[in-house]
Every structure is written in structure tokens, then in C-alpha cells.
XYZ file of C-alpha atoms in Angstrom:
519
model
C -33.682 54.304 -155.332
C -30.185 54.033 -156.415
C -28.362 50.793 -155.254
C -24.783 51.125 -154.344
C -22.376 49.473 -156.599
C -19.577 47.338 -155.405
C -17.093 49.936 -156.402
C -18.849 52.539 -154.406
C -20.159 51.089 -151.220
C -21.074 54.404 -149.757
C -22.279 56.493 -152.672
C -24.229 58.890 -150.602
C -21.558 59.260 -147.970
C -23.840 57.753 -145.293
C -23.463 54.860 -142.886
C -21.269 52.120 -144.344
C -22.807 48.704 -144.884
C -21.652 45.546 -143.111
C -19.531 43.277 -145.137
C -19.646 39.512 -144.381
C -16.182 38.038 -143.749
C -15.811 34.256 -144.224
C -15.068 32.384 -140.853
C -11.676 30.598 -140.627
C -11.746 27.072 -139.064
C -8.693 25.737 -136.987
C -7.115 25.263 -133.459
C -7.006 28.342 -131.310
C -3.730 29.280 -129.602
C -5.453 29.311 -126.239
C -5.644 25.499 -126.254
C -1.920 25.046 -126.642
C -1.219 25.591 -122.926
C -3.445 22.794 -121.548
C -2.386 20.474 -124.331
C 1.271 21.025 -123.547
C 0.557 20.561 -119.831
C -1.209 17.276 -120.529
C 1.644 16.053 -122.680
C 4.249 17.003 -120.095
C 2.232 15.425 -117.278
C 1.739 12.276 -119.286
C 5.419 12.081 -120.056
C 6.275 12.552 -116.400
C 3.733 9.922 -115.413
C 5.109 7.455 -117.933
C 8.639 8.223 -116.794
C 7.631 7.801 -113.158
C 5.967 4.472 -113.896
C 8.939 3.286 -115.908
C 11.431 4.370 -113.240
C 9.328 3.074 -110.369
C 10.936 0.168 -108.556
C 9.239 -3.049 -107.512
C 7.121 -3.430 -104.396
C 8.114 -6.126 -101.937
C 6.536 -7.551 -98.803
C 8.441 -8.195 -95.570
C 7.191 -9.954 -92.449
C 8.486 -9.127 -88.979
C 7.480 -10.167 -85.479
C 6.947 -6.540 -84.465
C 6.637 -3.151 -86.150
C 8.768 -1.404 -83.542
C 10.622 1.519 -85.141
C 8.897 1.150 -88.562
C 6.801 4.097 -89.855
C 5.149 4.322 -93.312
C 6.650 7.052 -95.483
C 9.555 7.633 -93.074
C 11.466 4.417 -92.506
C 14.072 3.878 -95.206
C 15.644 0.737 -96.588
C 19.429 1.027 -96.786
C 22.136 -1.015 -98.423
C 25.666 -0.025 -97.449
C 24.190 3.152 -95.953
C 22.541 4.150 -99.286
C 18.751 4.617 -99.481
C 17.299 1.955 -101.788
C 13.665 1.958 -100.685
C 11.014 3.339 -98.380
C 8.244 1.792 -96.296
C 4.797 2.458 -97.794
C 2.512 0.425 -95.556
C 2.481 -1.453 -92.266
C -0.261 -3.826 -91.168
C -1.121 -7.062 -89.422
C -0.749 -10.313 -91.292
C -3.623 -12.731 -91.655
C -2.305 -14.926 -88.840
C -2.311 -11.903 -86.483
C 1.106 -12.990 -85.200
C 3.357 -11.184 -87.640
C 3.543 -7.765 -89.271
C 3.437 -7.205 -93.030
C 5.497 -4.297 -94.285
C 5.042 -3.008 -97.840
C 8.188 -1.438 -99.283
C 8.768 0.380 -102.552
C 12.282 -0.395 -103.715
C 14.447 1.545 -106.123
C 14.560 0.203 -109.650
C 18.347 -0.051 -109.451
C 18.177 -2.834 -106.856
C 15.465 -4.820 -108.619
C 17.960 -7.442 -109.915
C 19.268 -7.886 -106.361
C 15.973 -9.075 -104.897
C 16.757 -12.793 -104.862
C 15.510 -15.494 -102.518
C 18.449 -15.402 -100.084
C 18.520 -11.601 -99.764
C 18.098 -10.665 -96.111
C 16.326 -7.776 -94.367
C 16.340 -6.690 -90.730
C 15.485 -3.658 -88.606
C 18.685 -1.879 -87.614
C 18.658 -0.782 -83.967
C 21.359 -0.313 -81.320
C 22.568 -3.793 -80.326
C 25.345 -5.360 -78.271
C 25.820 -8.993 -79.261
C 28.922 -10.710 -77.952
C 31.893 -8.637 -79.024
C 29.854 -6.971 -81.785
C 28.283 -3.532 -81.241
C 26.073 -2.187 -84.037
C 23.344 0.329 -84.806
C 24.650 3.187 -82.676
C 23.940 5.665 -85.490
C 20.210 4.971 -85.172
C 20.190 6.702 -81.790
C 20.061 10.007 -83.708
C 18.681 9.107 -87.139
C 16.107 6.545 -86.066
C 15.678 2.912 -87.028
C 15.939 1.764 -90.636
C 15.689 -1.529 -92.489
C 19.029 -3.020 -93.427
C 19.578 -5.139 -96.505
C 22.143 -7.797 -97.435
C 22.281 -8.963 -101.043
C 22.095 -12.721 -101.542
C 23.895 -14.865 -104.091
C 20.934 -16.795 -105.490
C 19.738 -16.449 -109.099
C 16.057 -16.858 -108.292
C 14.113 -13.590 -107.897
C 11.599 -13.079 -105.121
C 9.336 -10.338 -103.756
C 8.291 -11.745 -100.382
C 10.835 -12.068 -97.587
C 10.919 -12.970 -93.901
C 12.749 -10.339 -91.884
C 15.507 -11.326 -89.461
C 15.204 -10.683 -85.739
C 18.790 -9.426 -85.541
C 21.315 -8.044 -87.959
C 23.512 -10.787 -89.479
C 26.981 -10.844 -87.985
C 28.514 -11.788 -91.324
C 27.285 -10.449 -94.656
C 27.459 -12.243 -97.993
C 29.826 -9.621 -99.352
C 32.362 -10.052 -96.519
C 35.345 -12.198 -97.597
C 35.956 -15.299 -95.546
C 34.751 -18.855 -95.034
C 32.026 -20.423 -92.958
C 32.799 -23.569 -90.929
C 30.746 -25.815 -88.638
C 31.695 -26.819 -85.099
C 30.199 -29.506 -82.893
C 30.266 -29.572 -79.091
C 28.518 -31.468 -76.324
C 27.512 -28.249 -74.527
C 27.128 -24.524 -75.142
C 29.432 -23.264 -72.399
C 29.917 -19.496 -72.445
C 29.712 -19.209 -76.247
C 27.080 -17.007 -77.859
C 26.348 -15.510 -81.251
C 29.034 -12.896 -81.809
C 31.659 -14.704 -79.721
C 35.110 -14.053 -81.169
C 37.299 -16.585 -82.988
C 41.025 -16.231 -82.193
C 44.160 -17.402 -83.957
C 47.393 -16.751 -82.078
C 45.362 -14.353 -79.888
C 44.294 -12.290 -82.921
C 40.545 -11.824 -83.501
C 39.961 -13.417 -86.920
C 36.235 -14.185 -86.931
C 33.152 -14.768 -84.860
C 30.335 -17.172 -84.131
C 27.445 -16.546 -86.518
C 24.808 -18.673 -84.808
C 24.250 -21.881 -82.872
C 21.473 -24.395 -82.349
C 20.846 -27.648 -80.536
C 20.472 -30.748 -82.681
C 17.102 -32.439 -82.957
C 18.086 -35.283 -80.624
C 19.338 -32.853 -77.967
C 22.750 -34.535 -77.847
C 24.935 -31.574 -78.746
C 25.287 -28.038 -80.012
C 26.091 -27.104 -83.618
C 27.902 -23.818 -84.218
C 28.262 -21.841 -87.426
C 31.380 -19.684 -87.453
C 33.005 -17.376 -89.976
C 36.761 -16.912 -90.249
C 37.585 -13.769 -92.204
C 40.039 -13.600 -95.056
C 43.012 -13.866 -95.189
C 43.018 -15.844 -91.934
C 40.683 -18.504 -93.323
C 43.611 -20.026 -95.228
C 45.100 -21.126 -91.886
C 42.222 -23.564 -91.361
C 42.753 -27.009 -92.872
C 41.559 -30.533 -92.232
C 43.949 -30.961 -89.267
C 43.013 -27.730 -87.492
C 41.783 -28.072 -83.902
C 39.268 -25.749 -82.239
C 38.774 -25.361 -78.485
C 36.842 -23.130 -76.103
C 39.101 -20.316 -74.921
C 36.739 -18.608 -72.489
C 38.050 -17.182 -69.221
C 41.504 -18.158 -67.995
C 43.747 -21.071 -68.934
C 45.252 -22.401 -65.700
C 48.134 -24.866 -65.873
C 50.181 -26.372 -63.057
C 53.255 -28.296 -64.141
C 56.866 -28.915 -63.165
C 57.792 -25.417 -64.350
C 55.336 -23.754 -62.012
C 51.901 -22.190 -62.073
C 50.772 -20.532 -65.324
C 47.646 -18.486 -66.018
C 46.835 -17.250 -69.520
C 43.951 -16.020 -71.673
C 43.261 -15.160 -75.292
C 42.109 -11.582 -74.653
C 40.052 -9.415 -72.322
C 37.004 -9.966 -74.549
C 37.461 -13.720 -74.242
C 37.512 -13.387 -70.451
C 34.342 -11.283 -70.393
C 32.246 -12.844 -73.156
C 33.955 -16.101 -74.091
C 35.889 -17.121 -77.159
C 37.012 -19.920 -79.464
C 40.624 -20.451 -80.496
C 42.136 -22.687 -83.144
C 45.564 -23.957 -84.084
C 47.117 -26.426 -86.499
C 49.956 -28.766 -85.612
C 53.294 -27.792 -87.114
C 53.468 -30.925 -89.264
C 50.074 -30.193 -90.856
C 50.292 -26.440 -91.437
C 51.186 -26.877 -95.106
C 47.904 -28.634 -95.851
C 45.321 -27.260 -98.260
C 42.783 -24.810 -96.782
C 39.567 -26.430 -95.634
C 36.493 -26.144 -97.827
C 33.578 -23.962 -96.661
C 31.138 -25.694 -94.283
C 33.775 -28.236 -93.189
C 32.846 -29.726 -89.819
C 35.188 -29.741 -86.831
C 34.930 -30.872 -83.226
C 35.008 -28.160 -80.565
C 37.150 -29.325 -77.633
C 36.795 -28.063 -74.080
C 40.516 -27.330 -73.558
C 43.619 -26.766 -75.632
C 45.442 -29.731 -74.103
C 42.625 -32.033 -75.160
C 42.429 -30.489 -78.628
C 46.150 -30.782 -79.333
C 46.490 -34.295 -77.898
C 47.729 -37.121 -80.078
C 45.272 -38.803 -82.417
C 43.882 -42.035 -81.039
C 42.925 -45.252 -82.735
C 39.772 -47.164 -81.856
C 39.420 -47.553 -78.101
C 39.336 -50.924 -76.345
C 36.818 -51.180 -73.510
C 37.873 -52.964 -70.316
C 36.176 -53.586 -66.975
C 37.811 -53.356 -63.552
C 36.380 -54.450 -60.186
C 37.341 -52.734 -56.922
C 36.418 -53.576 -53.343
C 37.189 -50.100 -51.999
C 35.185 -46.897 -52.353
C 35.361 -45.041 -55.659
C 34.424 -41.705 -54.118
C 36.427 -39.086 -56.007
C 36.486 -41.072 -59.255
C 34.382 -39.526 -62.029
C 33.546 -40.385 -65.611
C 36.287 -38.918 -67.763
C 39.011 -39.442 -65.156
C 42.319 -40.483 -66.724
C 43.697 -43.990 -66.953
C 47.388 -43.486 -66.275
C 50.520 -45.512 -66.939
C 53.445 -43.971 -65.044
C 52.313 -40.437 -65.801
C 51.139 -41.001 -69.390
C 47.409 -40.970 -70.045
C 46.453 -44.089 -72.001
C 42.680 -43.963 -71.594
C 39.697 -42.579 -69.733
C 36.997 -43.811 -67.369
C 33.756 -44.322 -69.288
C 31.356 -45.658 -66.649
C 31.093 -46.247 -62.882
C 28.553 -48.565 -61.262
C 28.022 -51.069 -58.464
C 27.463 -54.811 -58.722
C 26.546 -57.441 -56.125
C 28.691 -60.573 -56.150
C 26.180 -63.476 -56.247
C 28.653 -65.813 -54.497
C 29.594 -63.649 -51.519
C 26.825 -61.055 -51.511
C 29.406 -58.286 -51.300
C 29.100 -55.157 -53.399
C 31.907 -54.585 -55.858
C 32.467 -51.303 -57.646
C 32.533 -51.637 -61.429
C 34.705 -49.212 -63.396
C 34.634 -49.351 -67.202
C 37.550 -47.735 -69.025
C 38.457 -47.033 -72.648
C 42.085 -47.869 -73.405
C 43.828 -46.632 -76.555
C 46.330 -49.299 -77.671
C 48.055 -46.770 -79.908
C 49.113 -44.816 -76.824
C 50.599 -47.932 -75.258
C 52.699 -48.391 -78.369
C 53.967 -44.817 -78.116
C 55.438 -45.465 -74.674
C 57.544 -48.325 -76.071
C 55.940 -51.255 -74.321
C 57.224 -54.022 -76.563
C 54.427 -56.406 -75.694
C 51.890 -53.801 -76.813
C 53.099 -54.251 -80.394
C 51.040 -57.437 -80.526
C 47.331 -57.361 -81.271
C 45.082 -56.121 -78.492
C 44.185 -59.535 -77.049
C 47.685 -61.000 -77.167
C 49.238 -57.761 -75.983
C 46.993 -57.451 -72.917
C 47.471 -61.125 -72.047
C 51.236 -60.638 -72.146
C 51.089 -57.437 -70.088
C 48.851 -58.968 -67.406
C 51.009 -62.095 -67.150
C 53.966 -59.745 -66.638
C 52.278 -58.173 -63.605
C 50.145 -55.377 -65.074
C 47.266 -54.504 -62.740
C 44.729 -51.741 -62.327
C 44.729 -49.689 -59.137
C 42.907 -46.658 -57.763
C 45.198 -43.816 -56.756
C 44.765 -40.296 -55.454
C 45.474 -37.633 -58.039
C 44.876 -34.605 -55.820
C 45.094 -34.638 -52.028
C 43.136 -31.393 -51.706
C 40.141 -32.403 -53.818
C 40.374 -36.151 -53.221
C 40.117 -36.920 -56.933
C 41.002 -40.457 -57.974
C 42.311 -41.924 -61.205
C 42.946 -45.433 -62.482
C 46.616 -46.364 -62.599
C 48.039 -49.213 -64.672
C 51.269 -50.478 -63.142
C 53.491 -53.548 -63.095
C 53.738 -55.316 -59.719
C 56.455 -57.940 -59.266
C 55.197 -59.663 -56.128
C 51.548 -60.156 -56.909
C 49.339 -63.245 -57.231
C 49.037 -64.616 -60.727
C 45.993 -63.506 -62.704
C 44.775 -63.374 -66.295
C 42.418 -61.396 -68.478
C 38.812 -62.602 -68.495
C 37.862 -62.469 -72.182
C 34.552 -64.268 -71.629
C 33.057 -61.172 -70.081
C 31.916 -58.224 -72.183
C 33.807 -55.962 -71.759
C 36.880 -58.057 -70.788
C 37.936 -57.877 -67.134
C 41.390 -56.582 -66.198
C 42.773 -57.773 -62.807
C 43.162 -55.148 -60.081
C 44.897 -54.590 -56.759
C 43.754 -52.541 -53.751
C 44.896 -48.962 -53.888
C 47.394 -47.390 -51.525
C 44.644 -45.469 -49.773
C 42.652 -48.650 -49.325
C 45.703 -50.314 -47.744
C 46.145 -47.365 -45.407
C 42.499 -47.616 -44.446
C 42.945 -51.330 -43.702
C 45.995 -50.608 -41.536
C 44.127 -47.841 -39.746
C 41.235 -50.227 -39.151
C 43.629 -52.841 -37.728
C 45.185 -50.251 -35.397
C 41.764 -49.137 -34.251
C 40.763 -52.741 -33.606
C 43.941 -53.391 -31.581
C 43.318 -50.222 -29.609
C 39.766 -51.301 -28.927
C 40.964 -54.702 -27.671
C 43.522 -53.046 -25.398
C 40.904 -50.719 -23.976
C 38.625 -53.698 -23.390
C 41.376 -55.485 -21.434
C 42.053 -52.380 -19.404
C 38.399 -52.119 -18.538
C 38.386 -55.731 -17.324
C 41.178 -55.043 -14.785
C 40.273 -54.310 -11.071
C 41.159 -50.671 -11.388
C 39.744 -49.732 -7.949
C 42.075 -52.108 -6.069
C 44.981 -51.204 -8.321
C 44.411 -47.548 -7.662
C 44.613 -48.123 -3.872
C 47.857 -50.078 -4.243
C 49.245 -47.407 -6.537
C 48.362 -44.742 -3.986
C 50.180 -46.693 -1.222
C 53.225 -47.136 -3.435
C 53.173 -43.449 -4.270
C 53.092 -42.520 -0.558
C 56.010 -44.841 0.189
C 57.872 -43.403 -2.773
C 57.241 -39.889 -1.472
C 58.746 -40.835 1.920
C 61.774 -42.395 0.263
C 62.351 -39.354 -1.909
C 61.994 -37.074 1.116
C 64.613 -39.110 3.001
C 66.939 -38.976 0.019
C 66.413 -35.269 -0.214
C 67.388 -34.820 3.437
C 70.468 -36.960 3.032
C 71.538 -35.000 -0.015
C 71.220 -31.561 1.591
C 74.428 -29.484 1.986
C 74.534 -29.642 5.806
C 73.787 -33.356 6.085
C 76.281 -35.810 7.640
C 76.324 -37.785 4.415
C 77.473 -34.747 2.484
C 80.230 -34.105 5.132
C 81.412 -37.722 5.000
C 81.472 -37.576 1.216
C 83.593 -34.446 1.272
C 86.064 -36.011 3.806
C 86.271 -39.097 1.685
C 86.948 -37.056 -1.416
C 89.779 -35.222 0.411
C 91.348 -38.538 1.445
C 91.040 -39.811 -2.117
C 92.718 -36.635 -3.419
C 95.553 -37.033 -0.853
C 96.058 -40.666 -1.817
C 96.088 -39.731 -5.480
C 98.820 -37.116 -4.832
C 100.987 -39.649 -2.960
C 100.450 -42.190 -5.719
C 101.498 -39.619 -8.316
C 104.722 -38.933 -6.312
C 105.461 -42.635 -6.112
C 104.962 -43.106 -9.851
C 107.253 -40.194 -10.652
C 109.977 -41.658 -8.353
C 109.651 -45.069 -10.006
C 109.953 -43.487 -13.444
C 113.237 -41.830 -12.379
C 114.651 -44.767 -10.406
C 113.196 -47.958 -11.880
C 115.877 -50.065 -10.085
C 114.247 -49.137 -6.782
C 111.629 -51.804 -7.527
C 114.425 -54.365 -6.985
C 116.854 -52.690 -4.563
C 114.510 -50.432 -2.651
C 114.937 -46.842 -1.798
C 118.524 -45.759 -0.967
C 119.390 -44.258 2.396
C 120.501 -41.040 0.820
C 117.077 -40.534 -0.615
């Protein structure tokens, strides 16, 4: 059998023989597609992880309006995060909201950054969140100024009225009562809205209300250490010698209250007040712009008359100028007589007495008051308003008054007083009533029955006399006829006398010679 040679693999021209081909080892092209897909997916995953922002936790009192995957977090109306989860907190009283924030705002998540749920709200003069009526609620964000980063925050119940980015200054006000002021109440300067009340709270002792207000730039430069704030809610009513005046800051102030401020002309060039400076909130403009007072001197006054109409805070007046205020009203039994005296404590400002040019007030308080009292200064209750019956304490000099002196042994010192004009009128009225009562008593003691019979008899006799006179005075009576005849005779005699006088005036010698025969 002939074997085929390598040069002739098919010598006989039959079926060719299989030739073994060496197998090549390497990566098949078919694997390139999944490998590329894995690489691309991995790159995208790494990119996603690297670009993924931080996760933060917020706590709210309620989850109203918050939906996972839908509710956005916005800063200046730009989406910077989205809610991922909502659930109850461990205390079961608050809601925990998980939020994935954008990486771009990661440096802004500091401890004083604030979050709140933006909804439609009307707060004072501020109206916000109206756009959420169509777009739905979202979580608002206000960037803080702290350097310390944080990932857990407590959400606010309401949107802040003033953001950290808004230019202006925050000041503190103190008042004894809230009045009609609320968060969002406007702050006015020369009737221009320049800020608003941020918040308020009662102090721990319950003695007053602390307000936090913000005055926007550039108006904040008008607030300095001498600036005065007062409540400008409703109408300002003033009655003076010029007439009746009614004014207000604005319609908003009438409806929802307001606070106004002003600086005296002499202090307007002062340096602007530092942020968080504290000021007193006065009830009225007149009180706010009143003159500065030195330390008050407390005095005590005793009155025998009623103090109805006198209230704490009533003015102490010297000829129309307020020099103090009533600080306390009470009653006290006199141990010697057992009578009740009304005690009125007042605070007097010596500096105000000096301003009205009382020379003796230039002395120290003790010497000055001693000199004033020895000169006739007394305290007296007077009526300030006849319609309301309000009283005030008047200090006045009386020339004809018993001598008296200050009682410095008592604390507070006692200032001598005189009865008020109304008290004197009441005494006179009481005396008149007593005299009237005595007269009525005497009249009752008279025998009125017998007197009435005598009076009736006299009246009958008088009637007869008047009837007789009436008859005598009638036109056809004899008396009337005699009177007329007499009057005619008198007229005739008067005519003859006139003729005689005329003759004597023409012939005066007739008084000596008589009437001639020719005449």
C-alpha cells in the first residue's frame, strides 16, 4: 500500500485527509460587549457615588404636605434636595424626614441652617407660600452663618420672617405687655415700613414681653442709642389747644398693629446702634419722646376725701406740667382717731422741677422740698376730666394755708395736702343739705292744721277785698266817674295856671302893681 507523501496528499485522487490545525488561545470578540458594559456601569456608579450629596435628617411636628420622592428642598427657589423617607421618631411625638441633598450645598449644612415646610401663610403683614397652592408644599432652606457642619436639624413650625441673607440689623425690645403686636407686625419710620417683628416671648419671671425685631437696610442706620420705640397700633388721638387730632401710621397698623420709632433731632447724628441692642417699647409716642428723667423721689400723701377716679399712673401736675406719677393707692386707719385716710404714693422727678425754673428746686431734694413746702406747696386732688371723673394729684402753692412741714421720719416722706375743690364742694353741699333738713324739721313742728285754717280765712277775706276793689275800678262805677271829673277840674286849673304864668312872664311888674284896668 502506497502511503501518500506530504507533497501529494491525495495521490490517488480520492477523499482528502483531515489536516490538524493548531488551536489559537486568546480573548474572543464576543466578550468585549459585556466587558465594556461593566466598565461603563462601574464608571457611572462611581461617578454617581462621588456626585451624590449628603443625607440629612430633619424633625418636624407633623408630616403634612411631605411625600417621599416628591417633596423637594429648595433654596432661593432652586431644587437642592429631595425627601427620601418619612417616619415616626423614637419618641412618637415628632416626624423624622430623611433628605438627600445636592453635593453643591454640602458646605452650607451648618448648625444654624434652618428648614421649614413652605405652605400658604398669612402672618401679620406678611403673606407667603401662595405658589404652593399649585405646585404643592416644599421644604424651604435658609443658609446659616456658622462654621460648624451638621447633618441633623430641627425643622421650624413657620417660615422665618427674616433670612440670614437679608441685609439689616436685629434689635431687642422690652415691654410690660404684648398689646396688639404679633410676629410679622410692621416696624415704621416716618410712616414707611422698614422692618417687622421677628418673634416675641414672655420672660421666665412673667414680668414682661421680649421682642426681636429686624430693621432692614438702609433704614437700620437711623437707629442709634437714643432712638425711642412705641406701639403705633390703631389710631393716635390727641386733644390739645389746637383742636382734636386723629392720626395713624398706616392702614396695616390699624388692622394688625405696628411699632414706630424716632430719634430726637439733637441725637440723630449719633452712631448706628449695634445689632441686638436693647430698647424699651413705650405705649405711646408722647411717653416715648418725653424728656429723660433722673432718679425718682418717692413721696406719700394722705387725703381724707375719696380717691375714686385716681389710678396708678395718674399724673402729678404742677400748673400743667407733669412732674411725676402716682405709684400706689391704699387705705390706712388713723390709730388716734380711727378714721380711714387714703394713702397715695407718688414718684416725683426733681429734674422736671428744675426745668420749670423753680429756684428752690435747685437745692438738693431734701432742702428743696423743705423750702417749697414752707413756701406753701401742697398736694391736692383735682378733676382732670369731668366726663370720666378721672383725678390727678396737683402740686400748687397756697398763700393762706396753715403752716406745715415735710415729715422725713416716715418712709417714704410725707408731703402735706389740702382738700380738693371737689371735696370742698361736697362739704358745702352737705352743709346745705343739713340746713335744709333742719328747716324742714322746724316746718314739721309747726301747727300746720291751725295755720291752714287761718290762711284759708285770710284768703277768703282777701278775695272779698279784691272783689270790692274790682267793682270800684269798673268803668261804670261812681269812683271812676268821680276820678274823671276830678281829672277834668285838675286839667282846667292847670290851664288857668299856665295863663297866669304866661301873663306874669310878660308883665312881671303886675306882681307889685296888680293888673291894669285896661287889661
